[in-house]
PDB file of N, CA and C in Angstrom:
ATOM      1  N   MET A   3      70.359  99.433 104.749  1.00  0.00           N
ATOM      2  CA  MET A   3      69.048  99.175 104.219  1.00  0.00           C
ATOM      3  C   MET A   3      68.213  98.329 105.195  1.00  0.00           C
ATOM      4  N   ILE A   4      68.802  97.289 105.745  1.00  0.00           N
ATOM      5  CA  ILE A   4      68.069  96.441 106.694  1.00  0.00           C
ATOM      6  C   ILE A   4      67.676  97.245 107.932  1.00  0.00           C
ATOM      7  N   GLU A   5      68.585  98.074 108.392  1.00  0.00           N
ATOM      8  CA  GLU A   5      68.276  98.903 109.561  1.00  0.00           C
ATOM      9  C   GLU A   5      67.092  99.819 109.266  1.00  0.00           C
ATOM     10  N   ASP A   6      67.037 100.374 108.052  1.00  0.00           N
ATOM     11  CA  ASP A   6      65.925 101.249 107.669  1.00  0.00           C
ATOM     12  C   ASP A   6      64.604 100.485 107.640  1.00  0.00           C
ATOM     13  N   ILE A   7      64.635  99.270 107.111  1.00  0.00           N
ATOM     14  CA  ILE A   7      63.427  98.448 107.070  1.00  0.00           C
ATOM     15  C   ILE A   7      62.925  98.192 108.486  1.00  0.00           C
ATOM     16  N   PHE A   8      63.828  97.818 109.367  1.00  0.00           N
ATOM     17  CA  PHE A   8      63.424  97.526 110.743  1.00  0.00           C
ATOM     18  C   PHE A   8      62.976  98.792 111.460  1.00  0.00           C
ATOM     19  N   LEU A   9      63.602  99.918 111.160  1.00  0.00           N
ATOM     20  CA  LEU A   9      63.184 101.179 111.765  1.00  0.00           C
ATOM     21  C   LEU A   9      61.744 101.512 111.372  1.00  0.00           C
ATOM     22  N   CYS A  10      61.405 101.272 110.119  1.00  0.00           N
ATOM     23  CA  CYS A  10      60.061 101.597 109.617  1.00  0.00           C
ATOM     24  C   CYS A  10      58.991 100.587 110.013  1.00  0.00           C
ATOM     25  N   TYR A  11      59.339  99.314 110.060  1.00  0.00           N
ATOM     26  CA  TYR A  11      58.306  98.277 110.189  1.00  0.00           C
ATOM     27  C   TYR A  11      58.328  97.504 111.509  1.00  0.00           C
ATOM     28  N   ASP A  12      59.385  97.613 112.285  1.00  0.00           N
ATOM     29  CA  ASP A  12      59.438  96.933 113.586  1.00  0.00           C
ATOM     30  C   ASP A  12      58.727  97.812 114.606  1.00  0.00           C
ATOM     31  N   ASP A  13      57.387  97.755 114.574  1.00  0.00           N
ATOM     32  CA  ASP A  13      56.566  98.671 115.365  1.00  0.00           C
ATOM     33  C   ASP A  13      56.846  98.601 116.861  1.00  0.00           C
ATOM     34  N   ASP A  14      57.108  97.421 117.373  1.00  0.00           N
ATOM     35  CA  ASP A  14      57.357  97.287 118.816  1.00  0.00           C
ATOM     36  C   ASP A  14      58.844  97.376 119.167  1.00  0.00           C
ATOM     37  N   GLN A  15      59.687  97.618 118.149  1.00  0.00           N
ATOM     38  CA  GLN A  15      61.132  97.821 118.343  1.00  0.00           C
ATOM     39  C   GLN A  15      61.790  96.696 119.137  1.00  0.00           C
ATOM     40  N   ASN A  16      61.391  95.443 118.818  1.00  0.00           N
ATOM     41  CA  ASN A  16      62.001  94.313 119.515  1.00  0.00           C
ATOM     42  C   ASN A  16      63.119  93.654 118.712  1.00  0.00           C
ATOM     43  N   GLY A  17      63.470  94.252 117.573  1.00  0.00           N
ATOM     44  CA  GLY A  17      64.615  93.755 116.798  1.00  0.00           C
ATOM     45  C   GLY A  17      64.285  92.663 115.800  1.00  0.00           C
ATOM     46  N   VAL A  18      63.021  92.270 115.700  1.00  0.00           N
ATOM     47  CA  VAL A  18      62.566  91.276 114.727  1.00  0.00           C
ATOM     48  C   VAL A  18      61.239  91.758 114.149  1.00  0.00           C
ATOM     49  N   LEU A  19      60.882  91.201 112.987  1.00  0.00           N
ATOM     50  CA  LEU A  19      59.596  91.543 112.392  1.00  0.00           C
ATOM     51  C   LEU A  19      58.623  90.395 112.606  1.00  0.00           C
ATOM     52  N   SER A  20      57.532  90.703 113.284  1.00  0.00           N
ATOM     53  CA  SER A  20      56.473  89.708 113.461  1.00  0.00           C
ATOM     54  C   SER A  20      55.845  89.433 112.104  1.00  0.00           C
ATOM     55  N   LYS A  21      55.003  88.427 112.068  1.00  0.00           N
ATOM     56  CA  LYS A  21      54.326  88.105 110.816  1.00  0.00           C
ATOM     57  C   LYS A  21      53.510  89.302 110.336  1.00  0.00           C
ATOM     58  N   GLU A  22      52.838  89.992 111.237  1.00  0.00           N
ATOM     59  CA  GLU A  22      52.035  91.153 110.880  1.00  0.00           C
ATOM     60  C   GLU A  22      52.918  92.295 110.373  1.00  0.00           C
ATOM     61  N   GLU A  23      54.043  92.531 111.032  1.00  0.00           N
ATOM     62  CA  GLU A  23      54.959  93.596 110.593  1.00  0.00           C
ATOM     63  C   GLU A  23      55.554  93.265 109.225  1.00  0.00           C
ATOM     64  N   MET A  24      55.899  92.001 109.033  1.00  0.00           N
ATOM     65  CA  MET A  24      56.459  91.577 107.752  1.00  0.00           C
ATOM     66  C   MET A  24      55.418  91.662 106.660  1.00  0.00           C
ATOM     67  N   GLU A  25      54.180  91.372 107.001  1.00  0.00           N
ATOM     68  CA  GLU A  25      53.092  91.471 106.025  1.00  0.00           C
ATOM     69  C   GLU A  25      52.910  92.927 105.587  1.00  0.00           C
ATOM     70  N   GLU A  26      53.020  93.846 106.519  1.00  0.00           N
ATOM     71  CA  GLU A  26      52.927  95.274 106.193  1.00  0.00           C
ATOM     72  C   GLU A  26      54.069  95.689 105.256  1.00  0.00           C
ATOM     73  N   PHE A  27      55.283  95.245 105.556  1.00  0.00           N
ATOM     74  CA  PHE A  27      56.439  95.550 104.701  1.00  0.00           C
ATOM     75  C   PHE A  27      56.249  94.975 103.304  1.00  0.00           C
ATOM     76  N   THR A  28      55.854  93.718 103.226  1.00  0.00           N
ATOM     77  CA  THR A  28      55.684  93.039 101.940  1.00  0.00           C
ATOM     78  C   THR A  28      54.587  93.699 101.114  1.00  0.00           C
ATOM     79  N   ALA A  29      53.449  93.979 101.727  1.00  0.00           N
ATOM     80  CA  ALA A  29      52.339  94.617 101.018  1.00  0.00           C
ATOM     81  C   ALA A  29      52.761  95.987 100.491  1.00  0.00           C
ATOM     82  N   SER A  30      53.520  96.719 101.294  1.00  0.00           N
ATOM     83  CA  SER A  30      53.997  98.033 100.865  1.00  0.00           C
ATOM     84  C   SER A  30      54.920  97.918  99.660  1.00  0.00           C
ATOM     85  N   CYS A  31      55.826  96.960  99.688  1.00  0.00           N
ATOM     86  CA  CYS A  31      56.749  96.750  98.563  1.00  0.00           C
ATOM     87  C   CYS A  31      55.989  96.367  97.300  1.00  0.00           C
ATOM     88  N   LEU A  32      55.059  95.440  97.419  1.00  0.00           N
ATOM     89  CA  LEU A  32      54.301  94.980  96.253  1.00  0.00           C
ATOM     90  C   LEU A  32      53.411  96.084  95.694  1.00  0.00           C
ATOM     91  N   GLN A  33      52.848  96.889  96.577  1.00  0.00           N
ATOM     92  CA  GLN A  33      52.020  97.995  96.119  1.00  0.00           C
ATOM     93  C   GLN A  33      52.858  98.973  95.298  1.00  0.00           C
ATOM     94  N   ASN A  34      54.077  99.214  95.717  1.00  0.00           N
ATOM     95  CA  ASN A  34      54.954 100.124  94.989  1.00  0.00           C
ATOM     96  C   ASN A  34      55.415  99.536  93.659  1.00  0.00           C
ATOM     97  N   MET A  35      55.384  98.200  93.532  1.00  0.00           N
ATOM     98  CA  MET A  35      55.825  97.537  92.315  1.00  0.00           C
ATOM     99  C   MET A  35      54.725  97.446  91.260  1.00  0.00           C
ATOM    100  N   GLU A  36      53.471  97.587  91.673  1.00  0.00           N
ATOM    101  CA  GLU A  36      52.378  97.475  90.717  1.00  0.00           C
ATOM    102  C   GLU A  36      52.461  98.623  89.717  1.00  0.00           C
ATOM    103  N   ASN A  37      52.260  98.304  88.463  1.00  0.00           N
ATOM    104  CA  ASN A  37      52.257  99.367  87.465  1.00  0.00           C
ATOM    105  C   ASN A  37      50.830  99.863  87.250  1.00  0.00           C
ATOM    106  N   GLU A  38      50.697 100.931  86.504  1.00  0.00           N
ATOM    107  CA  GLU A  38      49.391 101.537  86.301  1.00  0.00           C
ATOM    108  C   GLU A  38      48.413 100.584  85.610  1.00  0.00           C
ATOM    109  N   ASP A  39      48.887  99.783  84.646  1.00  0.00           N
ATOM    110  CA  ASP A  39      48.006  98.833  83.965  1.00  0.00           C
ATOM    111  C   ASP A  39      47.423  97.832  84.950  1.00  0.00           C
ATOM    112  N   GLN A  40      48.262  97.320  85.845  1.00  0.00           N
ATOM    113  CA  GLN A  40      47.783  96.355  86.836  1.00  0.00           C
ATOM    114  C   GLN A  40      46.731  96.999  87.740  1.00  0.00           C
ATOM    115  N   LYS A  41      46.979  98.243  88.135  1.00  0.00           N
ATOM    116  CA  LYS A  41      46.027  98.938  88.996  1.00  0.00           C
ATOM    117  C   LYS A  41      44.698  99.151  88.276  1.00  0.00           C
ATOM    118  N   MET A  42      44.748  99.567  87.007  1.00  0.00           N
ATOM    119  CA  MET A  42      43.525  99.805  86.240  1.00  0.00           C
ATOM    120  C   MET A  42      42.728  98.517  86.041  1.00  0.00           C
ATOM    121  N   LEU A  43      43.426  97.402  85.860  1.00  0.00           N
ATOM    122  CA  LEU A  43      42.764  96.117  85.643  1.00  0.00           C
ATOM    123  C   LEU A  43      42.381  95.418  86.945  1.00  0.00           C
ATOM    124  N   GLY A  44      42.769  96.005  88.066  1.00  0.00           N
ATOM    125  CA  GLY A  44      42.450  95.416  89.352  1.00  0.00           C
ATOM    126  C   GLY A  44      43.308  94.217  89.703  1.00  0.00           C
ATOM    127  N   ILE A  45      44.490  94.123  89.095  1.00  0.00           N
ATOM    128  CA  ILE A  45      45.397  93.015  89.390  1.00  0.00           C
ATOM    129  C   ILE A  45      46.175  93.355  90.654  1.00  0.00           C
ATOM    130  N   ASN A  46      46.087  92.490  91.626  1.00  0.00           N
ATOM    131  CA  ASN A  46      46.750  92.694  92.909  1.00  0.00           C
ATOM    132  C   ASN A  46      47.868  91.661  93.039  1.00  0.00           C
ATOM    133  N   LEU A  47      49.080  92.120  93.271  1.00  0.00           N
ATOM    134  CA  LEU A  47      50.214  91.208  93.398  1.00  0.00           C
ATOM    135  C   LEU A  47      50.233  90.484  94.746  1.00  0.00           C
ATOM    136  N   TYR A  48      49.428  90.948  95.682  1.00  0.00           N
ATOM    137  CA  TYR A  48      49.447  90.392  97.031  1.00  0.00           C
ATOM    138  C   TYR A  48      48.301  89.408  97.233  1.00  0.00           C
ATOM    139  N   SER A  49      48.594  88.308  97.889  1.00  0.00           N
ATOM    140  CA  SER A  49      47.540  87.409  98.360  1.00  0.00           C
ATOM    141  C   SER A  49      48.005  86.788  99.673  1.00  0.00           C
ATOM    142  N   PRO A  50      47.083  86.515 100.578  1.00  0.00           N
ATOM    143  CA  PRO A  50      47.467  85.904 101.862  1.00  0.00           C
ATOM    144  C   PRO A  50      48.188  84.573 101.689  1.00  0.00           C
ATOM    145  N   GLU A  51      47.766  83.772 100.726  1.00  0.00           N
ATOM    146  CA  GLU A  51      48.405  82.472 100.503  1.00  0.00           C
ATOM    147  C   GLU A  51      49.862  82.631 100.081  1.00  0.00           C
ATOM    148  N   ILE A  52      50.093  83.546  99.166  1.00  0.00           N
ATOM    149  CA  ILE A  52      51.476  83.793  98.716  1.00  0.00           C
ATOM    150  C   ILE A  52      52.309  84.317  99.882  1.00  0.00           C
ATOM    151  N   PHE A  53      51.740  85.246 100.658  1.00  0.00           N
ATOM    152  CA  PHE A  53      52.488  85.780 101.792  1.00  0.00           C
ATOM    153  C   PHE A  53      52.818  84.686 102.800  1.00  0.00           C
ATOM    154  N   ASN A  54      51.861  83.829 103.119  1.00  0.00           N
ATOM    155  CA  ASN A  54      52.120  82.767 104.093  1.00  0.00           C
ATOM    156  C   ASN A  54      53.236  81.836 103.620  1.00  0.00           C
ATOM    157  N   ASN A  55      53.232  81.486 102.343  1.00  0.00           N
ATOM    158  CA  ASN A  55      54.312  80.658 101.791  1.00  0.00           C
ATOM    159  C   ASN A  55      55.647  81.375 101.874  1.00  0.00           C
ATOM    160  N   PHE A  56      55.631  82.655 101.539  1.00  0.00           N
ATOM    161  CA  PHE A  56      56.835  83.484 101.615  1.00  0.00           C
ATOM    162  C   PHE A  56      57.367  83.517 103.050  1.00  0.00           C
ATOM    163  N   PHE A  57      56.471  83.788 104.009  1.00  0.00           N
ATOM    164  CA  PHE A  57      56.894  83.897 105.398  1.00  0.00           C
ATOM    165  C   PHE A  57      57.494  82.588 105.893  1.00  0.00           C
ATOM    166  N   GLU A  58      56.856  81.488 105.566  1.00  0.00           N
ATOM    167  CA  GLU A  58      57.370  80.178 105.978  1.00  0.00           C
ATOM    168  C   GLU A  58      58.753  79.922 105.395  1.00  0.00           C
ATOM    169  N   LYS A  59      58.974  80.340 104.156  1.00  0.00           N
ATOM    170  CA  LYS A  59      60.275  80.122 103.519  1.00  0.00           C
ATOM    171  C   LYS A  59      61.382  80.916 104.215  1.00  0.00           C
ATOM    172  N   TYR A  60      61.120  82.172 104.517  1.00  0.00           N
ATOM    173  CA  TYR A  60      62.187  83.027 105.047  1.00  0.00           C
ATOM    174  C   TYR A  60      62.288  83.018 106.568  1.00  0.00           C
ATOM    175  N   ASP A  61      61.308  82.513 107.272  1.00  0.00           N
ATOM    176  CA  ASP A  61      61.428  82.307 108.715  1.00  0.00           C
ATOM    177  C   ASP A  61      62.170  80.986 108.898  1.00  0.00           C
ATOM    178  N   GLN A  62      63.458  81.039 108.656  1.00  0.00           N
ATOM    179  CA  GLN A  62      64.267  79.823 108.561  1.00  0.00           C
ATOM    180  C   GLN A  62      64.317  79.024 109.857  1.00  0.00           C
ATOM    181  N   ASP A  63      64.289  79.692 110.991  1.00  0.00           N
ATOM    182  CA  ASP A  63      64.341  78.956 112.257  1.00  0.00           C
ATOM    183  C   ASP A  63      62.947  78.650 112.816  1.00  0.00           C
ATOM    184  N   LYS A  64      61.928  79.034 112.063  1.00  0.00           N
ATOM    185  CA  LYS A  64      60.522  78.716 112.400  1.00  0.00           C
ATOM    186  C   LYS A  64      60.101  79.206 113.779  1.00  0.00           C
ATOM    187  N   ASN A  65      60.594  80.412 114.136  1.00  0.00           N
ATOM    188  CA  ASN A  65      60.213  80.966 115.428  1.00  0.00           C
ATOM    189  C   ASN A  65      59.106  82.015 115.317  1.00  0.00           C
ATOM    190  N   GLY A  66      58.547  82.184 114.120  1.00  0.00           N
ATOM    191  CA  GLY A  66      57.406  83.080 113.941  1.00  0.00           C
ATOM    192  C   GLY A  66      57.741  84.534 113.707  1.00  0.00           C
ATOM    193  N   VAL A  67      59.025  84.842 113.563  1.00  0.00           N
ATOM    194  CA  VAL A  67      59.461  86.217 113.288  1.00  0.00           C
ATOM    195  C   VAL A  67      60.602  86.186 112.277  1.00  0.00           C
ATOM    196  N   ILE A  68      60.822  87.325 111.639  1.00  0.00           N
ATOM    197  CA  ILE A  68      61.935  87.477 110.709  1.00  0.00           C
ATOM    198  C   ILE A  68      62.999  88.335 111.392  1.00  0.00           C
ATOM    199  N   ASP A  69      64.177  87.762 111.582  1.00  0.00           N
ATOM    200  CA  ASP A  69      65.271  88.536 112.172  1.00  0.00           C
ATOM    201  C   ASP A  69      66.113  89.160 111.055  1.00  0.00           C
ATOM    202  N   LYS A  70      67.122  89.897 111.436  1.00  0.00           N
ATOM    203  CA  LYS A  70      67.912  90.629 110.437  1.00  0.00           C
ATOM    204  C   LYS A  70      68.681  89.694 109.502  1.00  0.00           C
ATOM    205  N   ASP A  71      69.142  88.566 110.000  1.00  0.00           N
ATOM    206  CA  ASP A  71      69.836  87.606 109.128  1.00  0.00           C
ATOM    207  C   ASP A  71      68.872  87.014 108.101  1.00  0.00           C
ATOM    208  N   GLU A  72      67.660  86.701 108.545  1.00  0.00           N
ATOM    209  CA  GLU A  72      66.656  86.167 107.619  1.00  0.00           C
ATOM    210  C   GLU A  72      66.256  87.222 106.588  1.00  0.00           C
ATOM    211  N   MET A  73      66.162  88.483 107.023  1.00  0.00           N
ATOM    212  CA  MET A  73      65.849  89.567 106.093  1.00  0.00           C
ATOM    213  C   MET A  73      66.974  89.728 105.074  1.00  0.00           C
ATOM    214  N   LEU A  74      68.208  89.620 105.522  1.00  0.00           N
ATOM    215  CA  LEU A  74      69.345  89.713 104.608  1.00  0.00           C
ATOM    216  C   LEU A  74      69.283  88.607 103.566  1.00  0.00           C
ATOM    217  N   HIS A  75      68.971  87.404 103.980  1.00  0.00           N
ATOM    218  CA  HIS A  75      68.822  86.274 103.047  1.00  0.00           C
ATOM    219  C   HIS A  75      67.734  86.571 102.020  1.00  0.00           C
ATOM    220  N   PHE A  76      66.607  87.068 102.477  1.00  0.00           N
ATOM    221  CA  PHE A  76      65.509  87.435 101.584  1.00  0.00           C
ATOM    222  C   PHE A  76      65.946  88.498 100.577  1.00  0.00           C
ATOM    223  N   LEU A  77      66.583  89.557 101.056  1.00  0.00           N
ATOM    224  CA  LEU A  77      66.993  90.651 100.169  1.00  0.00           C
ATOM    225  C   LEU A  77      68.036  90.200  99.152  1.00  0.00           C
ATOM    226  N   LYS A  78      68.925  89.311  99.561  1.00  0.00           N
ATOM    227  CA  LYS A  78      69.909  88.772  98.609  1.00  0.00           C
ATOM    228  C   LYS A  78      69.221  87.983  97.507  1.00  0.00           C
ATOM    229  N   GLU A  79      68.215  87.198  97.860  1.00  0.00           N
ATOM    230  CA  GLU A  79      67.488  86.436  96.844  1.00  0.00           C
ATOM    231  C   GLU A  79      66.716  87.362  95.912  1.00  0.00           C
ATOM    232  N   VAL A  80      66.122  88.411  96.450  1.00  0.00           N
ATOM    233  CA  VAL A  80      65.405  89.387  95.618  1.00  0.00           C
ATOM    234  C   VAL A  80      66.377  90.067  94.664  1.00  0.00           C
ATOM    235  N   ALA A  81      67.532  90.455  95.167  1.00  0.00           N
ATOM    236  CA  ALA A  81      68.532  91.121  94.316  1.00  0.00           C
ATOM    237  C   ALA A  81      69.016  90.195  93.209  1.00  0.00           C
ATOM    238  N   ALA A  82      69.256  88.941  93.527  1.00  0.00           N
ATOM    239  CA  ALA A  82      69.708  87.982  92.513  1.00  0.00           C
ATOM    240  C   ALA A  82      68.628  87.763  91.456  1.00  0.00           C
ATOM    241  N   ALA A  83      67.392  87.634  91.887  1.00  0.00           N
ATOM    242  CA  ALA A  83      66.287  87.448  90.936  1.00  0.00           C
ATOM    243  C   ALA A  83      66.110  88.683  90.062  1.00  0.00           C
ATOM    244  N   SER A  84      66.277  89.854  90.646  1.00  0.00           N
ATOM    245  CA  SER A  84      66.151  91.095  89.881  1.00  0.00           C
ATOM    246  C   SER A  84      67.250  91.205  88.838  1.00  0.00           C
ATOM    247  N   LYS A  85      68.440  90.777  89.198  1.00  0.00           N
ATOM    248  CA  LYS A  85      69.555  90.816  88.254  1.00  0.00           C
ATOM    249  C   LYS A  85      69.284  89.889  87.061  1.00  0.00           C
ATOM    250  N   VAL A  86      68.808  88.690  87.335  1.00  0.00           N
ATOM    251  CA  VAL A  86      68.486  87.749  86.263  1.00  0.00           C
ATOM    252  C   VAL A  86      67.393  88.332  85.376  1.00  0.00           C
ATOM    253  N   ARG A  87      66.367  88.886  85.990  1.00  0.00           N
ATOM    254  CA  ARG A  87      65.262  89.494  85.223  1.00  0.00           C
ATOM    255  C   ARG A  87      65.766  90.632  84.352  1.00  0.00           C
ATOM    256  N   ALA A  88      66.619  91.488  84.888  1.00  0.00           N
ATOM    257  CA  ALA A  88      67.165  92.610  84.117  1.00  0.00           C
ATOM    258  C   ALA A  88      68.000  92.118  82.942  1.00  0.00           C
ATOM    259  N   GLU A  89      68.773  91.065  83.162  1.00  0.00           N
ATOM    260  CA  GLU A  89      69.577  90.509  82.078  1.00  0.00           C
ATOM    261  C   GLU A  89      68.686  89.931  80.982  1.00  0.00           C
ATOM    262  N   ASN A  90      67.592  89.286  81.356  1.00  0.00           N
ATOM    263  CA  ASN A  90      66.652  88.744  80.378  1.00  0.00           C
ATOM    264  C   ASN A  90      65.984  89.855  79.573  1.00  0.00           C
ATOM    265  N   VAL A  91      65.570  90.908  80.238  1.00  0.00           N
ATOM    266  CA  VAL A  91      64.933  92.035  79.551  1.00  0.00           C
ATOM    267  C   VAL A  91      65.922  92.690  78.597  1.00  0.00           C
ATOM    268  N   LYS A  92      67.133  92.880  79.055  1.00  0.00           N
ATOM    269  CA  LYS A  92      68.174  93.493  78.213  1.00  0.00           C
ATOM    270  C   LYS A  92      68.415  92.631  76.977  1.00  0.00           C
ATOM    271  N   SER A  93      68.508  91.331  77.158  1.00  0.00           N
ATOM    272  CA  SER A  93      68.732  90.418  76.038  1.00  0.00           C
ATOM    273  C   SER A  93      67.566  90.462  75.052  1.00  0.00           C
ATOM    274  N   GLN A  94      66.342  90.492  75.565  1.00  0.00           N
ATOM    275  CA  GLN A  94      65.171  90.551  74.700  1.00  0.00           C
ATOM    276  C   GLN A  94      65.151  91.852  73.893  1.00  0.00           C
ATOM    277  N   LYS A  95      65.502  92.949  74.521  1.00  0.00           N
ATOM    278  CA  LYS A  95      65.521  94.229  73.808  1.00  0.00           C
ATOM    279  C   LYS A  95      66.591  94.246  72.740  1.00  0.00           C
ATOM    280  N   GLN A  96      67.731  93.648  73.038  1.00  0.00           N
ATOM    281  CA  GLN A  96      68.810  93.597  72.049  1.00  0.00           C
ATOM    282  C   GLN A  96      68.439  92.706  70.865  1.00  0.00           C
ATOM    283  N   ASN A  97      67.595  91.712  71.114  1.00  0.00           N
ATOM    284  CA  ASN A  97      67.175  90.791  70.060  1.00  0.00           C
ATOM    285  C   ASN A  97      65.869  91.226  69.404  1.00  0.00           C
ATOM    286  N   GLY A  98      65.373  92.416  69.718  1.00  0.00           N
ATOM    287  CA  GLY A  98      64.193  92.960  69.080  1.00  0.00           C
ATOM    288  C   GLY A  98      62.868  92.420  69.546  1.00  0.00           C
ATOM    289  N   TYR A  99      62.808  91.851  70.741  1.00  0.00           N
ATOM    290  CA  TYR A  99      61.536  91.335  71.270  1.00  0.00           C
ATOM    291  C   TYR A  99      60.808  92.386  72.042  1.00  0.00           C
TER     292      TYR A  99
END
């Protein structure tokens, strides 16, 4: 999966994602996550401020790029958060919410 991300978004093929390349990846992911209601209401999940905070968090060595280890850390956190969210939704449905 990480190799596929870098193949698609590492435009200069230098083995890391620049801030601009990472912004393209993030915007693409968020655009795919928006549901039809959000699109109709004009709700945008992306903002430059949120992206900058995100980039600073995952650029762990502060060298201005995201390497494959940093991407792996990011994806693990996303997967863990998704699992918690799915468990919460499942629990709510079982309890009739």
